[in-house]
PDB file of C-alpha atoms and ligand atoms in Angstrom:
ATOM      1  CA  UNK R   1     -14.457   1.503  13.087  1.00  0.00           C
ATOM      2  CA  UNK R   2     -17.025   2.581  15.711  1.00  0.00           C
ATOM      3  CA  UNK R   3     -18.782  -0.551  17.708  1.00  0.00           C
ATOM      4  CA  UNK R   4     -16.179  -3.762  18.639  1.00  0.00           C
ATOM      5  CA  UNK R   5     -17.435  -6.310  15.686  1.00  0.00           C
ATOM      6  CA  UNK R   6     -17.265 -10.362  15.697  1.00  0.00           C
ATOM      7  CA  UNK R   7     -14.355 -10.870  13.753  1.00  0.00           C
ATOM      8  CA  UNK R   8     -13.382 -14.967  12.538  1.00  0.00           C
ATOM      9  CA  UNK R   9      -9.760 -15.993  13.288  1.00  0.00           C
ATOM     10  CA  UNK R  10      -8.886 -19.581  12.859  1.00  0.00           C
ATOM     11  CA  UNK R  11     -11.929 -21.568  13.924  1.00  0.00           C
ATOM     12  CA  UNK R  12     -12.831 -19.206  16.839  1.00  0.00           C
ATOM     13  CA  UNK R  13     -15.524 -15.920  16.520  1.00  0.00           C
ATOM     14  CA  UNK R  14     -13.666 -13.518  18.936  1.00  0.00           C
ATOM     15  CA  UNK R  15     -13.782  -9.343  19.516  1.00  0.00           C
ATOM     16  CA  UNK R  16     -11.936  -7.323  17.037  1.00  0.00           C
ATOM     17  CA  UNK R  17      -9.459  -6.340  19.822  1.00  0.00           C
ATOM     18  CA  UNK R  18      -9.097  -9.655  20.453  1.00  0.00           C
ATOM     19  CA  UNK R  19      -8.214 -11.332  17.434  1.00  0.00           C
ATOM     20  CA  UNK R  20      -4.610 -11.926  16.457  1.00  0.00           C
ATOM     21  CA  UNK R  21      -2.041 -13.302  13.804  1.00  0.00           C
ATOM     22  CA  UNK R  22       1.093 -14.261  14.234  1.00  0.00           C
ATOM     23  CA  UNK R  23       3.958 -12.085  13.203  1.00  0.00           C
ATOM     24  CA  UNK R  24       5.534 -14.850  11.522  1.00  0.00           C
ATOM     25  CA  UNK R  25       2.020 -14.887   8.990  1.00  0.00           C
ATOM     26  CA  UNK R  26       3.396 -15.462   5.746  1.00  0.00           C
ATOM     27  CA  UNK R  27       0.908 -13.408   4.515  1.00  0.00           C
ATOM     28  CA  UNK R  28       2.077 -10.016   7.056  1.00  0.00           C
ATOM     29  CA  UNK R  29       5.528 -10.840   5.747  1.00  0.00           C
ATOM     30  CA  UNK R  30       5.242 -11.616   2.020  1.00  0.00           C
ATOM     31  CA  UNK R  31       1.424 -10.974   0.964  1.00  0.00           C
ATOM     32  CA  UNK R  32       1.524 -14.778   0.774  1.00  0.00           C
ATOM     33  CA  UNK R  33      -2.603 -14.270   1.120  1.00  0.00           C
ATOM     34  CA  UNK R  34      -5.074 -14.409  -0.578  1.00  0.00           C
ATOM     35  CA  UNK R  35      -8.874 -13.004  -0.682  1.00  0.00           C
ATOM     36  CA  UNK R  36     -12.266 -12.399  -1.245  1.00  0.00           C
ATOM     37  CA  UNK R  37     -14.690  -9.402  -0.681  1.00  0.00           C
ATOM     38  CA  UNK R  38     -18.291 -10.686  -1.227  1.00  0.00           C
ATOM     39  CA  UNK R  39     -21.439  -8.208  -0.803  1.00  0.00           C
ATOM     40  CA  UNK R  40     -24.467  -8.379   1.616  1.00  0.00           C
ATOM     41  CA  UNK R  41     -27.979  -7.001   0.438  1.00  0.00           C
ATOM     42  CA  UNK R  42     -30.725  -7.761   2.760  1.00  0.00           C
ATOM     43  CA  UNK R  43     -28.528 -10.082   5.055  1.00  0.00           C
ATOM     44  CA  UNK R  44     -28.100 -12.357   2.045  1.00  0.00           C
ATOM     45  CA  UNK R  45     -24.625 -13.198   0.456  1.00  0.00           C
ATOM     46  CA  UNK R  46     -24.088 -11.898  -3.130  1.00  0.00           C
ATOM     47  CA  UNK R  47     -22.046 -14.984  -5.635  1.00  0.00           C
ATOM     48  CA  UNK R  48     -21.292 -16.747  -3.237  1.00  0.00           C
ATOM     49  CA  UNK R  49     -20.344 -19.344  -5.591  1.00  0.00           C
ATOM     50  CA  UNK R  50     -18.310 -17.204  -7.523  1.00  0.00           C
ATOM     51  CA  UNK R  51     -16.041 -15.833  -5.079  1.00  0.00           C
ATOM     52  CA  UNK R  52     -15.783 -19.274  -3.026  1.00  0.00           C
ATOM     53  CA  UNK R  53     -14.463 -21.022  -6.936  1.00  0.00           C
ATOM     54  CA  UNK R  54     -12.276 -17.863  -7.764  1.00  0.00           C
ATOM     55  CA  UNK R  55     -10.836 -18.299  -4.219  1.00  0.00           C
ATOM     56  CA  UNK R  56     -10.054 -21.923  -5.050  1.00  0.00           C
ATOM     57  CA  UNK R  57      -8.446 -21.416  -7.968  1.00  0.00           C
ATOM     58  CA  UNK R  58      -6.290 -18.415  -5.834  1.00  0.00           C
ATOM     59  CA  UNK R  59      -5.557 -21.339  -3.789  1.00  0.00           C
ATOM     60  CA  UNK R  60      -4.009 -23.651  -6.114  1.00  0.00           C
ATOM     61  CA  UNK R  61      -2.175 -20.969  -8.563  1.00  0.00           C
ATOM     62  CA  UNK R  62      -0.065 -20.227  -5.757  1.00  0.00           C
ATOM     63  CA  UNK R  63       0.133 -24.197  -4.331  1.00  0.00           C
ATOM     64  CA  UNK R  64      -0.925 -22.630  -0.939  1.00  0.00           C
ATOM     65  CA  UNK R  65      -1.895 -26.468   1.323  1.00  0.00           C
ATOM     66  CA  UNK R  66      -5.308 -24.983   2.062  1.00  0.00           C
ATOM     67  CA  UNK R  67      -8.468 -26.769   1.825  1.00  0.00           C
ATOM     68  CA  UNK R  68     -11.215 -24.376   0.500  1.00  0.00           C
ATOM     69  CA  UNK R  69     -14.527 -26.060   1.804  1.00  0.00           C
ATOM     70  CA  UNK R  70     -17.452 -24.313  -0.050  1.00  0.00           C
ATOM     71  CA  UNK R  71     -20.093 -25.213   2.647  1.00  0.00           C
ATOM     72  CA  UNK R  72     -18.118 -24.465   6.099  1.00  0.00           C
ATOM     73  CA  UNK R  73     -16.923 -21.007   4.323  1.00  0.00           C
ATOM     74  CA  UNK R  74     -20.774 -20.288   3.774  1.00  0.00           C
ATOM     75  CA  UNK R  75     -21.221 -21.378   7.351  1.00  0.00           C
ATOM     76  CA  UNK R  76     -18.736 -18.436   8.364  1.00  0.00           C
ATOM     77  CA  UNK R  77     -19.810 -16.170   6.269  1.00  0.00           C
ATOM     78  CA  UNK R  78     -23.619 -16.344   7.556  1.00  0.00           C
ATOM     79  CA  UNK R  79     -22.567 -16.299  11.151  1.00  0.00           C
ATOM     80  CA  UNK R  80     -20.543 -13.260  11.488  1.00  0.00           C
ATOM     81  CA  UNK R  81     -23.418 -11.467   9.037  1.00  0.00           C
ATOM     82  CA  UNK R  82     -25.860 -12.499  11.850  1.00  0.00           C
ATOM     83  CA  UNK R  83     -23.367 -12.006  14.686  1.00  0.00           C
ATOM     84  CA  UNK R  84     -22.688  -8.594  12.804  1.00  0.00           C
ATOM     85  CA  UNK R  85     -26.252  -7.901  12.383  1.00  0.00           C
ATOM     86  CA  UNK R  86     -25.159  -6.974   8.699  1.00  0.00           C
ATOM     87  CA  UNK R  87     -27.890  -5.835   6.469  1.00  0.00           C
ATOM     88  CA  UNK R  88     -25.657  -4.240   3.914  1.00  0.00           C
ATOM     89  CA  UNK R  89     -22.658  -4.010   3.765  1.00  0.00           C
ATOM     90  CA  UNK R  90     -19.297  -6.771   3.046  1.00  0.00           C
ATOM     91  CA  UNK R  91     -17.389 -10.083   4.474  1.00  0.00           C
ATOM     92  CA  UNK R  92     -14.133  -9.855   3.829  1.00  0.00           C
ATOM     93  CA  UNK R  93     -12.341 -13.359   3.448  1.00  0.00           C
ATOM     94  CA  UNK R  94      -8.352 -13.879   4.093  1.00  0.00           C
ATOM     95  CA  UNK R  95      -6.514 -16.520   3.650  1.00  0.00           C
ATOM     96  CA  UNK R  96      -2.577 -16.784   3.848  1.00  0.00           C
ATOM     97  CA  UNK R  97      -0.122 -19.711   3.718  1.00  0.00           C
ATOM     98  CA  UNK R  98       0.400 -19.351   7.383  1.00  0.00           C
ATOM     99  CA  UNK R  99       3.518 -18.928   9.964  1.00  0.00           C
ATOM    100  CA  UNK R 100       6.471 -20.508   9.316  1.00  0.00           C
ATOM    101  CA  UNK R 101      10.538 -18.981  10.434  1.00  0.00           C
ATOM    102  CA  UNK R 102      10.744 -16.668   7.505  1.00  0.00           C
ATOM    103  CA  UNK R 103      12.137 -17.875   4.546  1.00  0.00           C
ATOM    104  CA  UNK R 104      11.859 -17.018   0.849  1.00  0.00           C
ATOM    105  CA  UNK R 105      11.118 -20.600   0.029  1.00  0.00           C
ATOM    106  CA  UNK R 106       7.528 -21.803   1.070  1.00  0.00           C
ATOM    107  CA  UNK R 107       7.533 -23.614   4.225  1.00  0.00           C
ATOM    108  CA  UNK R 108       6.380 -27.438   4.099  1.00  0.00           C
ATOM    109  CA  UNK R 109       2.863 -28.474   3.828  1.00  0.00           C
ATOM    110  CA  UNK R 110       2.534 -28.926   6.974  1.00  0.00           C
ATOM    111  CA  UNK R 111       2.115 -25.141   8.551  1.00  0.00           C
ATOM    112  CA  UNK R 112      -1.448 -24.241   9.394  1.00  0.00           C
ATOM    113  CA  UNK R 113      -3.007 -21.953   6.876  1.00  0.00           C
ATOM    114  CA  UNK R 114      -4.583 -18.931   8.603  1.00  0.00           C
ATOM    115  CA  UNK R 115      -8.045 -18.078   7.688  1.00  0.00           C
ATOM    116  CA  UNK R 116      -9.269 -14.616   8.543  1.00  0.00           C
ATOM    117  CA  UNK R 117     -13.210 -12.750   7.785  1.00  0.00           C
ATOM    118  CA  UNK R 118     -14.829  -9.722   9.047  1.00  0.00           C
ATOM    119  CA  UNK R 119     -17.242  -7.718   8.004  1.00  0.00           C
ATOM    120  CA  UNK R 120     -18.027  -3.981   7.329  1.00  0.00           C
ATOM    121  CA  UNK R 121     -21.089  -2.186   6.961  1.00  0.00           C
ATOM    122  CA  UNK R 122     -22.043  -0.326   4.016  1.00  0.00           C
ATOM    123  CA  UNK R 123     -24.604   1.177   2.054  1.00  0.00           C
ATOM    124  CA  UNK R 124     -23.883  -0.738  -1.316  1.00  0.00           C
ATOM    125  CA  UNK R 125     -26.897  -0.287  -2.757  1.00  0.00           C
ATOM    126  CA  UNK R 126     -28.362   3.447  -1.667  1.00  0.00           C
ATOM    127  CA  UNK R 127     -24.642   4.121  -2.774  1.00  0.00           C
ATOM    128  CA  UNK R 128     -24.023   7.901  -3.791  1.00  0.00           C
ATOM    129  CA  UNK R 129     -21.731   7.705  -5.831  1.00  0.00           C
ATOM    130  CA  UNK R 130     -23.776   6.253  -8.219  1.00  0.00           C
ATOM    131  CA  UNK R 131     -26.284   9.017  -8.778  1.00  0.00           C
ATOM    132  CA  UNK R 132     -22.527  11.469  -9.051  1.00  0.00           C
ATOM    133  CA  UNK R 133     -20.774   9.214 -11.298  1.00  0.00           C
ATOM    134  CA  UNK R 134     -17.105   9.163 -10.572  1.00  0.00           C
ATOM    135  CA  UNK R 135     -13.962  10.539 -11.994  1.00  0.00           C
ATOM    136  CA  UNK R 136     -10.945   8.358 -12.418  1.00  0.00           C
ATOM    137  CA  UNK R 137      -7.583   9.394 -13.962  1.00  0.00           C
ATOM    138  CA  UNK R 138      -4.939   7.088 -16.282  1.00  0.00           C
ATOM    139  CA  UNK R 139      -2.072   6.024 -14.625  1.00  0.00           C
ATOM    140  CA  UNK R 140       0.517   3.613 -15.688  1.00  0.00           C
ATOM    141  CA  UNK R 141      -0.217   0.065 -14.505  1.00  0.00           C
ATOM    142  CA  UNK R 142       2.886  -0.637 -12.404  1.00  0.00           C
ATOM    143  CA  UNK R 143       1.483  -4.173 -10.976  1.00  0.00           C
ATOM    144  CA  UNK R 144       2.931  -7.895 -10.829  1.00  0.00           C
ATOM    145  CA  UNK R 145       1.753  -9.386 -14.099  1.00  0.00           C
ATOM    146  CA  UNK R 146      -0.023 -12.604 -12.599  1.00  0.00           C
ATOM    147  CA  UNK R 147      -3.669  -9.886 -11.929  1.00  0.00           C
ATOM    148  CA  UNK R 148      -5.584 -12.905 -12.033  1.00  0.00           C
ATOM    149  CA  UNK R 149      -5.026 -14.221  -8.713  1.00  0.00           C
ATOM    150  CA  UNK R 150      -6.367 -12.133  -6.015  1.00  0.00           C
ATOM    151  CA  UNK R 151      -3.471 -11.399  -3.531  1.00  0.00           C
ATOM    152  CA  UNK R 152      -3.434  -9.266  -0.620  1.00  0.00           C
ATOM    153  CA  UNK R 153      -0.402  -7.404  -2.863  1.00  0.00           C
ATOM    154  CA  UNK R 154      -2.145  -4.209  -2.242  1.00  0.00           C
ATOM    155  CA  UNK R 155       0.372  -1.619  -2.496  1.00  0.00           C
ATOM    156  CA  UNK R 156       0.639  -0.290  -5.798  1.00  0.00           C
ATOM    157  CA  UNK R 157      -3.385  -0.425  -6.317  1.00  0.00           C
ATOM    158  CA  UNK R 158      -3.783   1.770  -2.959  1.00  0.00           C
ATOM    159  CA  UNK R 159      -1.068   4.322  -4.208  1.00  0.00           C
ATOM    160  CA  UNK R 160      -2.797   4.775  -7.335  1.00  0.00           C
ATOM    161  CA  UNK R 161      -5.742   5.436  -5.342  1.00  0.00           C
ATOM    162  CA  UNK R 162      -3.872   7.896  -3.651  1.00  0.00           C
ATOM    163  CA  UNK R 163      -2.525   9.296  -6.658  1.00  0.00           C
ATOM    164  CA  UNK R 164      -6.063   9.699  -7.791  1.00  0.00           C
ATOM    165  CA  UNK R 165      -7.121  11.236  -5.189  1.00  0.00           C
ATOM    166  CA  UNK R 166      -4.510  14.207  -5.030  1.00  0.00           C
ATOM    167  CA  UNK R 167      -5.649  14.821  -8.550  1.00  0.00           C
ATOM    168  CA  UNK R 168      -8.997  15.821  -7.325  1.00  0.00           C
ATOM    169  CA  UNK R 169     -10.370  12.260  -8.662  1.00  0.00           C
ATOM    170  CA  UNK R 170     -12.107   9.313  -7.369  1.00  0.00           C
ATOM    171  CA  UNK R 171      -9.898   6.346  -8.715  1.00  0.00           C
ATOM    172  CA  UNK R 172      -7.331   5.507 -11.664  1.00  0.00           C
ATOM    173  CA  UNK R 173      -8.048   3.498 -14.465  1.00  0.00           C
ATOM    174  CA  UNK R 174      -4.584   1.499 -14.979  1.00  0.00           C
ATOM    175  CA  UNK R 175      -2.892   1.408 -18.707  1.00  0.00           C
ATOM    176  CA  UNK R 176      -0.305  -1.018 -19.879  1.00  0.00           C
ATOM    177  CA  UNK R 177       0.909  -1.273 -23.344  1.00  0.00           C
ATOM    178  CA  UNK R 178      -1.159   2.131 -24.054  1.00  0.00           C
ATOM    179  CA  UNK R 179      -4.143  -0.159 -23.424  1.00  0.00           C
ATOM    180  CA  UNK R 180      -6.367   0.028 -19.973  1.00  0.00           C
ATOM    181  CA  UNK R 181      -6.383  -3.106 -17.942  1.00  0.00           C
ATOM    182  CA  UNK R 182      -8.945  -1.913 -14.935  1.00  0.00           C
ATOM    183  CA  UNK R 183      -9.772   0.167 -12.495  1.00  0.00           C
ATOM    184  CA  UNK R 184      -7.883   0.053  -8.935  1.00  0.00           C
ATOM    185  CA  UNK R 185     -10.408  -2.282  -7.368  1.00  0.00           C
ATOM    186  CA  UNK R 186     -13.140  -2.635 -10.284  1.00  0.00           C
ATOM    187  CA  UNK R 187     -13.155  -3.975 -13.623  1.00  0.00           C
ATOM    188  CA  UNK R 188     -13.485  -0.919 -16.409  1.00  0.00           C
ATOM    189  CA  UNK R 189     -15.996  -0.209 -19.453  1.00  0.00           C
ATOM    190  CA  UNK R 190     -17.099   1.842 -22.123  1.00  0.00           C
ATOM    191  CA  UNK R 191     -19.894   2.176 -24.069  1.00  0.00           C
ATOM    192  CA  UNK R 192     -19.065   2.607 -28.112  1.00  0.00           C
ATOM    193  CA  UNK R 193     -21.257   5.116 -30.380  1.00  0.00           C
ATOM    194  CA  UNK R 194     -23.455   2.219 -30.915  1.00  0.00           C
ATOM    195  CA  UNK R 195     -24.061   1.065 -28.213  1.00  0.00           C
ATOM    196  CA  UNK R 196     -21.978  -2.179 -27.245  1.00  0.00           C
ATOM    197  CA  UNK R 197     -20.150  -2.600 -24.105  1.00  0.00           C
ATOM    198  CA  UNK R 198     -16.245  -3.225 -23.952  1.00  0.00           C
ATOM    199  CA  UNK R 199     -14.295  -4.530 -21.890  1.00  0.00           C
ATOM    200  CA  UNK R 200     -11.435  -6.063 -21.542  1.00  0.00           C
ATOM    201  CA  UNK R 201     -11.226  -9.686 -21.976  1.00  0.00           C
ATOM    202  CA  UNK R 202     -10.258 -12.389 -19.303  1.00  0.00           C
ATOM    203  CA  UNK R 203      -6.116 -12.565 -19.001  1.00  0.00           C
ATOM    204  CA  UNK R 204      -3.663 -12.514 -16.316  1.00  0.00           C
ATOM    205  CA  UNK R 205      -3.622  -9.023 -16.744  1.00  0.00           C
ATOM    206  CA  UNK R 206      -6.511  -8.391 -14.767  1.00  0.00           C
ATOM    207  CA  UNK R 207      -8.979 -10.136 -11.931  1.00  0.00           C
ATOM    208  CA  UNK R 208     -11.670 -11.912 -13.398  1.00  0.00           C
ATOM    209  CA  UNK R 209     -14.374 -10.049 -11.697  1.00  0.00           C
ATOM    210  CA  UNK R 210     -17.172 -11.961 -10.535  1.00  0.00           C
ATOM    211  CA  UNK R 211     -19.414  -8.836 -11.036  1.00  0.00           C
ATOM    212  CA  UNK R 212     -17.865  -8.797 -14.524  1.00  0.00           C
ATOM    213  CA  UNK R 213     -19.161 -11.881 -15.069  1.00  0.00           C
ATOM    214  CA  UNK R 214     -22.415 -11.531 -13.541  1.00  0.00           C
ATOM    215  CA  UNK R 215     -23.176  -7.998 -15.199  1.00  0.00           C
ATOM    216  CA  UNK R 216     -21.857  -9.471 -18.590  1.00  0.00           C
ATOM    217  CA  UNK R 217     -24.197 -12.436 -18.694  1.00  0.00           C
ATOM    218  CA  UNK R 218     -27.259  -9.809 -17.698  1.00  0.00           C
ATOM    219  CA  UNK R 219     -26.413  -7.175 -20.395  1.00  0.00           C
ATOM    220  CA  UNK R 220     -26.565 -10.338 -22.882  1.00  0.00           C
ATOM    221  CA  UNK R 221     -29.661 -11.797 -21.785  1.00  0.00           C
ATOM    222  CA  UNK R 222     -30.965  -8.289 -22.000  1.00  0.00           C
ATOM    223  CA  UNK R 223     -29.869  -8.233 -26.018  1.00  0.00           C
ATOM    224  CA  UNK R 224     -26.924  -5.553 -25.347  1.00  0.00           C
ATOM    225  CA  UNK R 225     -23.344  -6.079 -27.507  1.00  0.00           C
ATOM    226  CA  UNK R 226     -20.793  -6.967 -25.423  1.00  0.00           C
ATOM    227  CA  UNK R 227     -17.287  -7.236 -27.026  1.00  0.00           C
ATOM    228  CA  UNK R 228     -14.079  -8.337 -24.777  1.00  0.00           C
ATOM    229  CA  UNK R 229     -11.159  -6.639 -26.320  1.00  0.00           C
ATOM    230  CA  UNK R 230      -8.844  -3.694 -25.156  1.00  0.00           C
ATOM    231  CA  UNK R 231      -9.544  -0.206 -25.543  1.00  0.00           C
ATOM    232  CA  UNK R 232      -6.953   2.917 -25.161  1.00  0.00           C
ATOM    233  CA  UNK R 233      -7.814   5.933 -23.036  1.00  0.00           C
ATOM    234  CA  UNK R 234      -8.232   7.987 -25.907  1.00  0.00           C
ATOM    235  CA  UNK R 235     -11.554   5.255 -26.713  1.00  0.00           C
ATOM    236  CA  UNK R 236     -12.827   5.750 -23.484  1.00  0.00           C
ATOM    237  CA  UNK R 237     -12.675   9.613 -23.714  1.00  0.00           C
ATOM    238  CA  UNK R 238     -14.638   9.418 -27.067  1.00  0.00           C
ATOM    239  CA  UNK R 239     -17.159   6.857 -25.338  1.00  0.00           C
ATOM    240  CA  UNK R 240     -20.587   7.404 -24.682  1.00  0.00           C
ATOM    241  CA  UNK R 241     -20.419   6.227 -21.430  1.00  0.00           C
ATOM    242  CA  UNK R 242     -18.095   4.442 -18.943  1.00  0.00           C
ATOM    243  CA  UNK R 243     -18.343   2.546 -16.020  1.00  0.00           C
ATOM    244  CA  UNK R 244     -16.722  -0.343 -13.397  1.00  0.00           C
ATOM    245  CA  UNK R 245     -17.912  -3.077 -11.530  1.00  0.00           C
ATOM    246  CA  UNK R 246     -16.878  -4.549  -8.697  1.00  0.00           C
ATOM    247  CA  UNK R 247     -18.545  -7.397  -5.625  1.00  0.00           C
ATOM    248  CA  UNK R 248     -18.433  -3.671  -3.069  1.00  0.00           C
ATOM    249  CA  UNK R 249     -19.615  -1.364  -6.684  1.00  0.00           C
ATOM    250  CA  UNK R 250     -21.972  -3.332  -8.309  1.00  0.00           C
ATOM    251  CA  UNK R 251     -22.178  -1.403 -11.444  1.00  0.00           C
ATOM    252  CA  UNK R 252     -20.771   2.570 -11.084  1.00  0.00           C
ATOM    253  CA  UNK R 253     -20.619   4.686 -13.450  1.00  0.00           C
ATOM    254  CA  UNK R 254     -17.515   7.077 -14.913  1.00  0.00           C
ATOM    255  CA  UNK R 255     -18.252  10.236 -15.722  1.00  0.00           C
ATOM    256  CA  UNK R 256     -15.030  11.985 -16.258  1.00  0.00           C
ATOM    257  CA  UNK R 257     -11.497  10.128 -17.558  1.00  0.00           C
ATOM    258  CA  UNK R 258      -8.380  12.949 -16.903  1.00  0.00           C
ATOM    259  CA  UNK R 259     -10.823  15.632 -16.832  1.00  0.00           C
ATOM    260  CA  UNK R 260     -12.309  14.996 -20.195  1.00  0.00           C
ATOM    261  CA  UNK R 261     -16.342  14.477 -20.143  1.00  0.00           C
ATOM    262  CA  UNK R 262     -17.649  11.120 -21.281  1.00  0.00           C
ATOM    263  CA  UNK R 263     -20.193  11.885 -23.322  1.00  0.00           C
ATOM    264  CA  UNK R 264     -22.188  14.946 -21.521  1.00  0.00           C
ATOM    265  CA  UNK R 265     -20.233  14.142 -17.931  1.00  0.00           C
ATOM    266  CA  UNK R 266     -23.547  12.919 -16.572  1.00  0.00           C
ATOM    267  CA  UNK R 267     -24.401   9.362 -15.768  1.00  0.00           C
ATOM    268  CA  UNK R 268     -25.377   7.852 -18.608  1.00  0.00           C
ATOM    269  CA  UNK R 269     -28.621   5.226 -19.383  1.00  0.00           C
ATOM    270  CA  UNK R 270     -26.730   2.486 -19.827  1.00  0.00           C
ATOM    271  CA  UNK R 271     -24.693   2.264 -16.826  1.00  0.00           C
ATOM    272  CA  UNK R 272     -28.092   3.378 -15.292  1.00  0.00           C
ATOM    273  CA  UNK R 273     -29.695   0.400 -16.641  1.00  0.00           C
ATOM    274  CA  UNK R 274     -26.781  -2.181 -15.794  1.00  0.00           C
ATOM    275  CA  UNK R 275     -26.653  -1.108 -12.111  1.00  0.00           C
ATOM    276  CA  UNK R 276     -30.709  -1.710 -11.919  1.00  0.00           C
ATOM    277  CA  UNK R 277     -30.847  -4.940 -13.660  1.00  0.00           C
ATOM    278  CA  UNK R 278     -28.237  -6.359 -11.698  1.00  0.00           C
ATOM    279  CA  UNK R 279     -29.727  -4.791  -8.653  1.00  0.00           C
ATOM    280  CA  UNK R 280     -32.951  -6.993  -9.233  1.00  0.00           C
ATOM    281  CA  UNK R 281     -31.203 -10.214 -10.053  1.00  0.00           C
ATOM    282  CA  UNK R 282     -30.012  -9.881  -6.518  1.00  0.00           C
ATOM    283  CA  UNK R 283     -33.643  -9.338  -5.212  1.00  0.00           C
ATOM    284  CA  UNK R 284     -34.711 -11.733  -7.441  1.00  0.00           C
TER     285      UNK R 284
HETATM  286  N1  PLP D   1     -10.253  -5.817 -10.484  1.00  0.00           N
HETATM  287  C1  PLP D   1      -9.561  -5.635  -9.342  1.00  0.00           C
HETATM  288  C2  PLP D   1      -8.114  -5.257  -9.428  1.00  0.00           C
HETATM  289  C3  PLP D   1     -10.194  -5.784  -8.100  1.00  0.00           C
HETATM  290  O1  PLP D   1      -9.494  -5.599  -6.964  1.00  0.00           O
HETATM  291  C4  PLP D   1     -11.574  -6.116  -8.068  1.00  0.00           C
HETATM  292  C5  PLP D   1     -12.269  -6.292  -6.800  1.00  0.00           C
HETATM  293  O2  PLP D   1     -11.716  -6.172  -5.739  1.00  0.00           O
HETATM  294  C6  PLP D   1     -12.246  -6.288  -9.278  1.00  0.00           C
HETATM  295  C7  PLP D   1     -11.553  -6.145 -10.476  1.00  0.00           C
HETATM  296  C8  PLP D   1     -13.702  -6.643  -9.318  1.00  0.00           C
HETATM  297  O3  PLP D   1     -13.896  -7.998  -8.974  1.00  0.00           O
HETATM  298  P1  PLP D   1     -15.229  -8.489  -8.277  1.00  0.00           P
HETATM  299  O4  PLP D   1     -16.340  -8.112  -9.175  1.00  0.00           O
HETATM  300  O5  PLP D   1     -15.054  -9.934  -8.158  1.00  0.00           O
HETATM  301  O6  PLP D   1     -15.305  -7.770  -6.948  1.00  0.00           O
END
């Protein structure tokens, strides 16, 4: 955090060190939240659409009184990228079921939801790691079961991260059942002997990416095989390639899984390929 930013806090645009929740935020005291990370390219908002109906349905798995208004939330969204002066980079969206005397049960309909953005630069698409490839490690998938809804129940996904990290890696892919749902914060693929793409298919074991779906629909039009079905770690070792996507990723490749080499440990052409056709759909 270097320069104050514009940060959005319940209908008013105020100074980061100005902005506050209460302590009483349902979401500070039970991850009663929910929310959305959606990418900037060029000053322009990246599926919008997507991450405004994935938010809705959020919303209403978890009963949370909030009205999710597509249009105003765009509204927000564009102001703090212009009050931000964000060329690349993210808008981060929270929304939480708002204060109330704390209380296992949720509070009546009629507490105030709090609604929360900011935004962060970053280099999304000049991104590194991308010409590297990254190295992730298996670790057991130790999250609620409900992966589908995207709560602020952070916890587990940042110690794996941490996990990762003391192993000398860049992330963990998560297995459950001897099967890997995703990545941390991405969804996970490999690339089979001939060619077609798996991953995982749509469950409440894991979020329903909206760069999944987006990279999915491009690798069909594009006449590449895409099957939806599990794979073990010890697939993914054998793969030809492996990658993740995510709304802050885009498409990244894997180049390692516990130490082993995917294919020759470089980044390989189809990843390559993914990342630039979905990086001119969003130019496009
Ligand atoms: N899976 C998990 C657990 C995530 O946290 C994320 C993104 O934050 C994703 C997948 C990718 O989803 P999206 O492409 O919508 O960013």
């Amino acid at each position: 955090m270097s320069e104050e930013r514009i940060v959005y806090v319940n209908g008013n645009y105020v100074p980061e060190s100005e902005a506050t929740v209460s302590v009483f935020d349902r979401g500070f005291l039970f991850a009663d939240a929910v929310y959305e990370v959606t990418a900037v390219v060029g000053g322009k908002l990246i599926d919008f659409d997507g991450h405004v109906t994935r938010l809705k349905r959020s919303v209403a798995e978890l009963s949370m009184p909030a009205e999710v208004d597509e249009a105003k939330l765009r509204g927000i969204h564009e102001e703090l990228v212009s009050r931000n002066d964000i060329d690349e980079g993210l808008v981060y969206l929270q929304l939480t079921r708002g204060a109330a005397d704390r209380d296992f049960l949720y509070p009546d309909t009629s507490t105030t939801p709090t609604l929360v953005l900011f935004t962060q630069k970053k280099a999304v698409v000049e991104n590194p790691a991308a010409e590297r490839g990254m190295a992730v490690v298996s670790l057991p998938d130790l999250r609620w079961d409900r992966r589908d809804i995207k709560t602020v129940q952070l916890l587990y996904p940042s110690m794996a991260k941490m996990e990762a990290k003391a192993q000398g890696a860049d992330d963990a892919w998560l297995v459950e059942d001897g099967m890997v749902t995703e990545a941390t914060s991405a969804n996970a693929y490999i690339v089979t002997g001939d060619g077609t793409i798996v991953t995982r298919g749509l469950s409440n074991a894991i979020l329903h990416g909206i760069t999944r779906r987006a990279v999915l629909a491009l690798a069909e039009e594009a006449g590449l095989k895409v099957e939806e079905r599990g794979f073990t770690i010890d697939e993914a070792k054998a793969a030809r390639e492996a990658f993740v996507t995510s709304a802050s990723a885009f498409v990244m490749p894997v180049v390692s899984i516990d130490g082993a080499k995917i294919g020759d440990g470089s980044v390989g052409p189809l990843a390559r390929r993914l990342r630039g056709i979905y990086l001119e759909a969003l130019a496009a």
